[in-house]
Short mmCIF file of C-alpha atoms in Angstrom, two decimals:
data_model
loop_
_atom_site.label_atom_id
_atom_site.label_comp_id
_atom_site.label_asym_id
_atom_site.label_seq_id
_atom_site.Cartn_x
_atom_site.Cartn_y
_atom_site.Cartn_z
CA MET G 1 18.70 -73.37 -21.29
CA THR G 2 15.56 -73.31 -19.12
CA THR G 3 12.52 -70.80 -19.28
CA SER G 4 9.81 -70.69 -17.09
CA SER G 5 6.48 -68.51 -17.13
CA SER G 6 3.81 -67.79 -14.39
CA TYR G 7 0.42 -67.29 -14.84
CA TRP G 8 -1.56 -64.99 -12.81
CA PRO G 9 -5.92 -65.16 -13.42
CA THR G 10 -7.60 -62.55 -14.34
CA LEU G 11 -11.55 -60.96 -13.95
CA LYS G 12 -13.49 -61.73 -16.27
CA ARG G 13 -17.42 -60.26 -16.58
CA TYR G 14 -19.69 -61.00 -19.26
CA ALA G 15 -23.44 -59.74 -19.36
CA THR G 16 -26.25 -60.23 -21.73
CA VAL G 17 -29.93 -60.61 -22.06
CA LEU G 18 -31.11 -64.27 -22.58
CA LYS G 19 -34.46 -65.84 -24.08
CA ARG G 20 -35.49 -68.75 -21.97
CA GLY G 21 -34.04 -71.76 -22.68
CA ASP G 22 -30.71 -74.51 -22.48
CA TYR G 23 -26.81 -72.30 -23.05
CA ILE G 24 -23.60 -74.15 -23.12
CA VAL G 25 -20.72 -72.12 -21.48
CA VAL G 26 -17.21 -71.91 -23.18
CA ILE G 27 -13.79 -71.99 -20.97
CA SER G 28 -10.73 -71.19 -22.45
CA GLY G 29 -7.88 -69.46 -22.33
CA VAL G 30 -6.23 -67.20 -24.55
CA ASP G 31 -3.82 -69.72 -25.68
CA ALA G 32 -1.90 -72.84 -25.18
CA HIS G 33 0.02 -71.73 -22.77
CA SER G 34 -2.84 -70.33 -21.02
CA TYR G 35 -3.99 -72.35 -17.85
CA GLY G 36 -4.74 -73.25 -14.09
CA PRO G 37 -7.55 -73.27 -11.82
CA PHE G 38 -10.41 -71.22 -12.36
CA ASN G 39 -14.14 -70.38 -10.78
CA VAL G 40 -17.22 -69.33 -12.77
CA ASN G 41 -20.36 -67.88 -10.89
CA SER G 42 -23.31 -66.80 -12.68
CA ARG G 43 -26.29 -64.15 -10.91
CA THR G 44 -29.53 -62.95 -12.60
CA ILE G 45 -29.94 -58.90 -12.49
CA GLU G 46 -33.67 -57.94 -12.99
CA LEU G 47 -33.75 -55.01 -15.63
CA SER G 48 -35.36 -52.46 -16.03
CA ASP G 49 -37.80 -50.57 -19.00
CA ALA G 50 -39.10 -48.04 -16.88
CA ASP G 51 -38.66 -44.45 -18.03
CA THR G 52 -39.03 -43.17 -14.50
CA MET G 53 -36.22 -43.12 -11.62
CA THR G 54 -36.02 -41.75 -7.92
CA VAL G 55 -33.58 -40.90 -5.15
CA GLY G 56 -32.25 -43.54 -3.59
CA THR G 57 -34.02 -46.57 -5.76
CA PRO G 58 -31.07 -47.39 -7.85
CA ILE G 59 -32.36 -48.91 -11.39
CA ASP G 60 -30.26 -51.60 -13.44
CA SER G 61 -30.73 -51.91 -17.67
CA TRP G 62 -29.49 -52.83 -20.78
CA LEU G 63 -28.55 -50.51 -23.43
CA ASP G 64 -28.25 -51.67 -26.74
CA THR G 65 -26.35 -48.18 -28.67
CA THR G 66 -29.35 -46.26 -28.70
CA GLU G 67 -29.63 -43.93 -25.33
CA ARG G 68 -32.27 -43.74 -22.99
CA GLU G 69 -34.02 -41.10 -21.46
CA ILE G 70 -35.13 -41.21 -17.71
CA THR G 71 -37.30 -38.73 -15.66
CA LEU G 72 -35.48 -37.78 -12.72
CA THR G 73 -37.59 -35.90 -9.58
CA ILE G 74 -36.01 -33.89 -7.17
CA GLU G 75 -38.55 -33.41 -4.15
CA GLU G 76 -35.91 -30.86 -1.72
CA ALA G 77 -33.62 -28.96 -3.22
CA GLY G 78 -29.82 -29.65 -2.48
CA MET G 79 -26.84 -31.58 -3.62
CA TYR G 80 -27.10 -34.94 -4.98
CA GLN G 81 -24.21 -37.87 -7.00
CA ILE G 82 -25.79 -39.48 -10.26
CA GLU G 83 -23.55 -41.62 -11.34
CA MET G 84 -23.97 -44.49 -15.00
CA ARG G 85 -21.89 -47.76 -14.31
CA ALA G 86 -21.13 -50.51 -16.59
CA ASP G 87 -18.18 -52.53 -17.95
CA GLU G 88 -19.16 -53.35 -21.03
CA PHE G 89 -18.84 -49.63 -22.91
CA ASP G 90 -17.91 -46.44 -21.84
CA ALA G 91 -20.87 -44.41 -19.85
CA TYR G 92 -21.71 -41.02 -20.52
CA LEU G 93 -24.60 -38.71 -18.92
CA GLU G 94 -26.50 -36.16 -19.84
CA LEU G 95 -28.76 -33.68 -17.64
CA GLU G 96 -31.29 -31.02 -17.86
CA GLY G 97 -33.51 -29.64 -15.89
CA PRO G 98 -35.47 -26.82 -15.02
CA ASN G 99 -34.46 -22.61 -15.87
CA ASP G 100 -32.29 -24.51 -18.46
CA TYR G 101 -30.15 -26.59 -16.13
CA TYR G 102 -27.49 -28.89 -18.34
CA ARG G 103 -24.66 -30.34 -17.68
CA GLU G 104 -22.88 -33.78 -18.82
CA ASP G 105 -20.12 -36.26 -17.72
CA ASP G 106 -18.32 -38.96 -19.54
CA ASP G 107 -15.03 -40.30 -16.97
CA SER G 108 -15.42 -38.49 -13.19
CA ALA G 109 -16.24 -41.55 -11.35
CA GLY G 110 -13.34 -43.35 -13.13
CA GLU G 111 -12.97 -46.09 -14.61
CA LEU G 112 -14.65 -45.26 -18.08
CA ASN G 113 -18.31 -44.00 -15.35
CA ALA G 114 -19.96 -41.11 -15.12
CA ARG G 115 -20.79 -38.97 -12.41
CA ILE G 116 -22.65 -35.79 -12.39
CA ALA G 117 -22.51 -33.86 -8.13
CA ASP G 118 -24.50 -30.89 -8.00
CA PHE G 119 -26.50 -28.46 -6.64
CA LEU G 120 -30.26 -29.31 -7.78
CA ALA G 121 -33.17 -26.96 -7.19
CA PRO G 122 -36.79 -29.39 -7.53
CA GLY G 123 -38.52 -30.28 -9.94
CA GLU G 124 -38.40 -32.84 -12.92
CA TYR G 125 -34.81 -33.33 -15.00
CA THR G 126 -34.53 -35.82 -17.67
CA LEU G 127 -31.24 -38.11 -17.68
CA THR G 128 -29.55 -39.62 -20.49
CA ALA G 129 -27.63 -42.46 -20.39
CA ARG G 130 -25.90 -43.39 -22.97
CA SER G 131 -21.98 -44.63 -24.08
CA ALA G 132 -19.65 -41.92 -24.76
CA PHE G 133 -19.53 -42.95 -28.84
CA GLY G 134 -22.61 -44.10 -29.28
CA ASP G 135 -21.71 -47.28 -30.42
CA GLY G 136 -21.68 -49.05 -26.81
CA SER G 137 -24.03 -51.70 -25.29
CA GLY G 138 -24.52 -53.70 -22.06
CA LEU G 139 -25.65 -53.79 -18.62
CA PHE G 140 -25.28 -50.48 -16.40
CA THR G 141 -26.89 -49.43 -13.15
CA LEU G 142 -27.86 -45.99 -12.79
CA THR G 143 -27.95 -44.63 -9.34
CA ALA G 144 -28.99 -41.17 -7.55
CA GLU G 145 -27.78 -39.78 -3.99
CA PRO G 146 -27.91 -36.87 -1.53
CA HIS G 147 -24.62 -35.69 -1.25
CA GLU G 148 -23.46 -34.71 1.95
CA LEU G 149 -21.79 -31.04 2.06
CA PRO G 150 -19.08 -30.20 4.06
CA GLY G 151 -18.64 -28.05 6.48
CA ASN G 152 -21.46 -26.66 8.04
CA GLY G 153 -23.89 -27.75 5.30
CA GLU G 154 -25.06 -24.53 4.05
CA LEU G 155 -25.34 -23.58 1.17
CA ARG G 156 -26.06 -19.76 -0.87
CA ASN G 157 -26.81 -18.85 -4.57
CA ASP G 158 -28.15 -15.88 -3.94
CA GLY G 159 -29.20 -13.08 -1.57
CA THR G 160 -27.91 -10.30 0.22
CA VAL G 161 -24.14 -9.57 1.21
CA THR G 162 -22.17 -7.62 3.13
CA PRO G 163 -19.03 -6.95 4.54
CA ASN G 164 -17.75 -8.97 7.41
CA GLU G 165 -19.78 -12.29 5.93
CA THR G 166 -18.24 -15.45 4.53
CA LEU G 167 -21.15 -17.71 3.12
CA SER G 168 -20.16 -21.33 0.68
CA GLY G 169 -21.95 -21.00 -2.68
CA TRP G 170 -22.65 -24.13 -5.26
CA TYR G 171 -20.98 -23.43 -8.74
CA SER G 172 -22.70 -25.39 -11.58
CA GLY G 173 -22.19 -23.82 -14.82
CA GLN G 174 -24.29 -20.56 -14.69
CA ASP G 175 -23.75 -17.32 -12.92
CA VAL G 176 -23.93 -16.98 -8.98
CA THR G 177 -24.79 -13.53 -8.14
CA TYR G 178 -25.43 -11.30 -4.78
CA ASP G 179 -25.94 -8.29 -4.04
CA LEU G 180 -23.46 -6.30 -2.13
CA GLU G 181 -24.15 -3.68 0.55
CA ILE G 182 -21.78 -0.96 0.95
CA ASP G 183 -22.99 1.69 3.76
CA GLN G 184 -19.78 3.31 4.56
CA ALA G 185 -16.88 4.11 2.12
CA GLY G 186 -13.58 2.49 1.90
CA MET G 187 -11.50 -0.34 1.46
CA TYR G 188 -13.05 -3.64 1.37
CA GLN G 189 -11.05 -7.11 -0.01
CA ILE G 190 -13.36 -9.40 -1.65
CA ASP G 191 -12.19 -13.01 -1.84
CA MET G 192 -13.75 -16.32 -3.98
CA SER G 193 -12.06 -19.08 -3.46
CA SER G 194 -12.42 -22.77 -4.12
CA SER G 195 -10.58 -26.22 -4.86
CA ASP G 196 -13.18 -27.33 -6.48
CA VAL G 197 -13.42 -24.32 -10.49
CA ASP G 198 -11.01 -21.82 -11.25
CA ALA G 199 -13.01 -18.89 -9.48
CA TYR G 200 -13.16 -15.89 -10.73
CA LEU G 201 -15.18 -12.10 -9.97
CA VAL G 202 -17.05 -9.81 -11.26
CA LEU G 203 -18.25 -7.03 -9.08
CA GLU G 204 -20.88 -3.69 -11.14
CA GLY G 205 -22.06 -0.70 -8.96
CA PRO G 206 -23.02 2.58 -8.98
CA ASN G 207 -21.55 4.89 -11.61
CA GLY G 208 -20.82 2.33 -13.88
CA TYR G 209 -18.32 0.73 -11.39
CA TYR G 210 -16.77 -2.28 -12.93
CA ARG G 211 -13.97 -4.73 -11.62
CA GLU G 212 -13.49 -8.10 -12.70
CA ASP G 213 -10.27 -10.88 -12.01
CA ASP G 214 -9.16 -14.07 -12.20
CA ASP G 215 -5.98 -15.01 -9.88
CA SER G 216 -4.86 -12.38 -8.07
CA ALA G 217 -5.09 -14.61 -4.57
CA GLY G 218 -3.61 -17.17 -6.05
CA GLU G 219 -4.07 -20.62 -6.72
CA LEU G 220 -7.03 -19.78 -9.42
CA ASN G 221 -8.04 -17.68 -6.85
CA ALA G 222 -10.09 -14.98 -7.13
CA ARG G 223 -10.41 -11.79 -4.82
CA ILE G 224 -11.01 -7.86 -5.64
CA ALA G 225 -9.35 -5.22 -3.75
CA ASP G 226 -11.18 -1.75 -3.86
CA PHE G 227 -11.62 1.25 -2.55
CA LEU G 228 -15.54 1.33 -2.82
CA ALA G 229 -18.17 4.25 -2.03
CA PRO G 230 -21.40 3.29 -0.56
CA GLY G 231 -24.20 1.35 -2.97
CA THR G 232 -25.40 -1.47 -3.75
CA TYR G 233 -22.99 -3.26 -6.15
CA GLN G 234 -23.74 -6.36 -8.17
CA LEU G 235 -20.88 -9.84 -7.06
CA THR G 236 -20.71 -12.52 -9.08
CA ALA G 237 -18.85 -15.56 -8.73
CA ARG G 238 -18.40 -17.72 -11.42
CA THR G 239 -15.74 -19.75 -13.50
CA ALA G 240 -13.01 -19.08 -15.30
CA TYR G 241 -12.87 -21.35 -18.33
CA GLY G 242 -15.12 -24.17 -18.80
CA THR G 243 -18.64 -25.86 -17.27
CA ASP G 244 -16.68 -27.12 -14.29
CA SER G 245 -18.97 -27.32 -11.33
CA GLY G 246 -18.17 -27.27 -7.65
CA LEU G 247 -18.26 -25.65 -3.99
CA PHE G 248 -16.62 -22.28 -3.80
CA THR G 249 -16.18 -19.81 -0.63
CA LEU G 250 -16.94 -16.45 -0.79
CA ALA G 251 -15.35 -13.77 1.68
CA ILE G 252 -15.98 -10.02 2.12
CA GLU G 253 -13.84 -7.91 4.45
CA PRO G 254 -12.92 -4.10 5.16
CA ARG G 255 -9.61 -3.42 4.59
CA ASP G 256 -7.64 -1.36 6.90
CA LEU G 257 -5.27 1.40 5.16
CA PRO G 258 -1.68 1.49 7.18
CA ASN G 259 -1.45 4.46 10.06
CA ASP G 260 -1.61 7.94 8.91
CA VAL G 261 -2.38 7.04 5.42
CA GLU G 262 -4.79 9.33 3.20
CA LEU G 263 -5.41 8.61 -0.25
CA ARG G 264 -4.68 11.22 -2.40
CA ASN G 265 -6.34 9.48 -5.82
CA GLU G 266 -6.40 13.23 -8.46
CA GLY G 267 -5.01 16.57 -8.03
CA ALA G 268 -1.41 18.82 -7.93
CA LEU G 269 2.20 17.49 -7.15
CA THR G 270 5.09 19.24 -6.54
CA PRO G 271 8.05 18.48 -6.03
CA ASP G 272 9.27 16.90 -3.19
CA GLU G 273 6.06 15.34 -2.14
CA THR G 274 5.22 12.04 -1.58
CA LEU G 275 1.69 10.51 -1.36
CA ASN G 276 -0.56 7.50 -1.56
CA GLY G 277 -2.89 6.83 -3.54
CA TRP G 278 -5.30 4.13 -4.80
CA TYR G 279 -5.89 2.32 -8.09
CA SER G 280 -8.93 0.17 -9.46
CA GLY G 281 -8.59 -0.68 -12.63
CA GLU G 282 -8.49 3.19 -14.14
CA ALA G 283 -5.36 5.86 -14.74
CA LEU G 284 -5.01 8.55 -12.29
CA THR G 285 -3.90 11.82 -13.24
CA TYR G 286 -2.33 14.42 -11.23
CA GLN G 287 -0.79 17.57 -12.12
CA LEU G 288 3.11 18.54 -12.28
CA THR G 289 3.92 22.25 -12.33
CA ILE G 290 7.88 22.58 -12.33
CA GLU G 291 9.11 25.92 -12.46
CA GLU G 292 12.64 26.05 -13.80
CA SER G 293 14.41 23.30 -15.87
CA SER G 294 14.86 20.26 -13.20
CA LEU G 295 15.72 16.53 -13.50
CA VAL G 296 12.62 15.27 -12.41
CA THR G 297 12.37 11.87 -10.81
CA LEU G 298 8.90 10.19 -9.93
CA SER G 299 8.62 6.58 -7.87
CA MET G 300 6.02 4.76 -8.03
CA SER G 301 6.11 1.51 -5.70
CA SER G 302 3.47 -0.94 -5.15
CA ASN G 303 3.10 -4.34 -3.14
CA ASP G 304 -0.33 -5.16 -4.69
CA PHE G 305 0.30 -5.07 -8.45
CA ASP G 306 2.57 -3.91 -11.21
CA THR G 307 3.01 0.00 -12.00
CA TYR G 308 3.26 2.28 -14.68
CA LEU G 309 4.16 5.67 -14.66
CA GLU G 310 3.38 8.33 -17.59
CA LEU G 311 4.69 11.58 -18.33
CA TYR G 312 3.15 13.74 -20.79
CA GLY G 313 2.73 17.84 -21.44
CA GLU G 314 5.03 20.50 -23.16
CA GLY G 315 5.59 18.48 -26.22
CA VAL G 316 6.86 15.23 -24.64
CA SER G 317 5.99 12.04 -23.46
CA TYR G 318 7.45 9.20 -21.34
CA THR G 319 6.49 6.26 -20.15
CA ASP G 320 7.90 3.00 -17.16
CA ASP G 321 7.86 0.45 -16.29
CA ASP G 322 9.49 -1.54 -14.01
CA SER G 323 12.75 0.66 -13.87
CA GLY G 324 12.02 1.21 -10.07
CA GLY G 325 13.30 -2.51 -9.40
CA GLY G 326 10.46 -5.74 -9.06
CA THR G 327 7.44 -3.98 -10.34
CA ASN G 328 7.96 -0.72 -9.72
CA ALA G 329 8.57 2.16 -11.66
CA ARG G 330 10.87 4.94 -12.27
CA LEU G 331 10.85 7.87 -14.48
CA GLU G 332 14.37 10.57 -14.21
CA GLN G 333 13.79 13.17 -16.89
CA ALA G 334 15.32 16.78 -17.64
CA LEU G 335 12.21 18.85 -18.05
CA LEU G 336 12.17 22.07 -18.71
CA PRO G 337 9.64 24.90 -17.48
CA GLY G 338 5.85 23.94 -17.30
CA THR G 339 2.92 22.04 -16.09
CA TYR G 340 2.94 18.08 -16.72
CA THR G 341 0.31 15.66 -16.71
CA VAL G 342 1.73 12.23 -14.27
CA SER G 343 -0.41 9.19 -15.17
CA ALA G 344 -0.38 6.82 -12.60
CA ARG G 345 -2.06 3.17 -13.35
CA GLY G 346 -1.28 -0.37 -13.68
CA PHE G 347 0.52 -2.46 -16.19
CA SER G 348 -2.50 -4.24 -16.54
CA ALA G 349 -5.91 -2.76 -15.60
CA SER G 350 -6.88 -6.60 -13.65
CA GLY G 351 -5.02 -4.70 -10.69
CA SER G 352 -5.68 -2.52 -7.75
CA GLY G 353 -4.51 -2.17 -4.42
CA MET G 354 -2.27 0.72 -2.54
CA PHE G 355 0.45 2.65 -3.86
CA GLU G 356 3.00 5.33 -2.99
CA LEU G 357 4.13 7.87 -5.44
CA ALA G 358 7.29 10.46 -4.56
CA VAL G 359 8.21 13.25 -7.08
CA SER G 360 11.77 14.87 -6.60
CA ALA G 361 13.06 17.75 -8.58
CA GLU G 362 16.55 19.53 -8.52
CA PRO G 363 17.00 22.06 -10.72
CA THR G 364 20.10 21.61 -13.33
CA GLU G 365 21.37 23.48 -16.61
CA MET G 366 20.88 19.58 -17.95
CA GLN G 367 18.36 20.16 -21.61
CA PRO G 368 15.70 18.25 -22.13
CA ASP G 369 15.08 14.87 -24.21
CA THR G 370 13.83 15.93 -27.51
#
């Protein structure tokens, strides 16, 4: 029986701090079966014990289980990428700065190296370089470089926005807030999309108006589509979870209603009537008067949200979610003469959009459910 094996050389690296003197370097394989040619290279690295650094000037230093604090000065607002690389331990970075800024990272640069890429305002920042678990030591390299932005390279993280406007911003763990000016009442759609963070939108406005959304635009992108009255609204862009950071796009567009569509969000319903309304998180109520005992059918459909119907009054109460097929609601009940309240809403308060509500009534001798 014949056996064979092959030996593949691997790169080994060792770094340490040495005093002046003569040293013996011992070369060995891992066991008796490890053999073959090898090369030994050495170089001297100038280590820095400075407690300050500037953008564009890397430093090499030594970590001996004790974290290092280094002051980084940012002269000009912009995107920067800070990296800590090490071979002997799991690198970990913390960055603190003006206005309670704080970011931390473990392995974003790959292979246990740390990276913080973010939009930084001018000022002094404290970089804390350490090992992930506080017990590592060895050589590390720290760099801080400008980071090129995609697209036209312009970011807006505050200010006033208006319909028909698209902008790019940068989220870094803190809410990004804009003033949205609506001059004319109408339908508007606000989208926040990002490949870096789970987008989340909050819209607050006149008369206690409040809406929020997480994933209505699909693929972790947020969308608020609603009927807005004239006024100034506060639009907040943030992430749904955690303290991730990254680029996002915000777009505000008027939304046209289909031709000849009028919206009715309250009032009286009559049998054999069909109307359109707009749901934006709060139930819309209508009054339905039945003159004689009838089999009443209510249908609520929407392409924008999961519809939900309630019918109550004259001592009865009925609800429905999806009997109309898909996410559309449908109620069919025998009702005695009287006045009833029809509540049209979404199954979830976070949904919004246009809906169609249809009512029909056929006189019947059927007795209503009790």
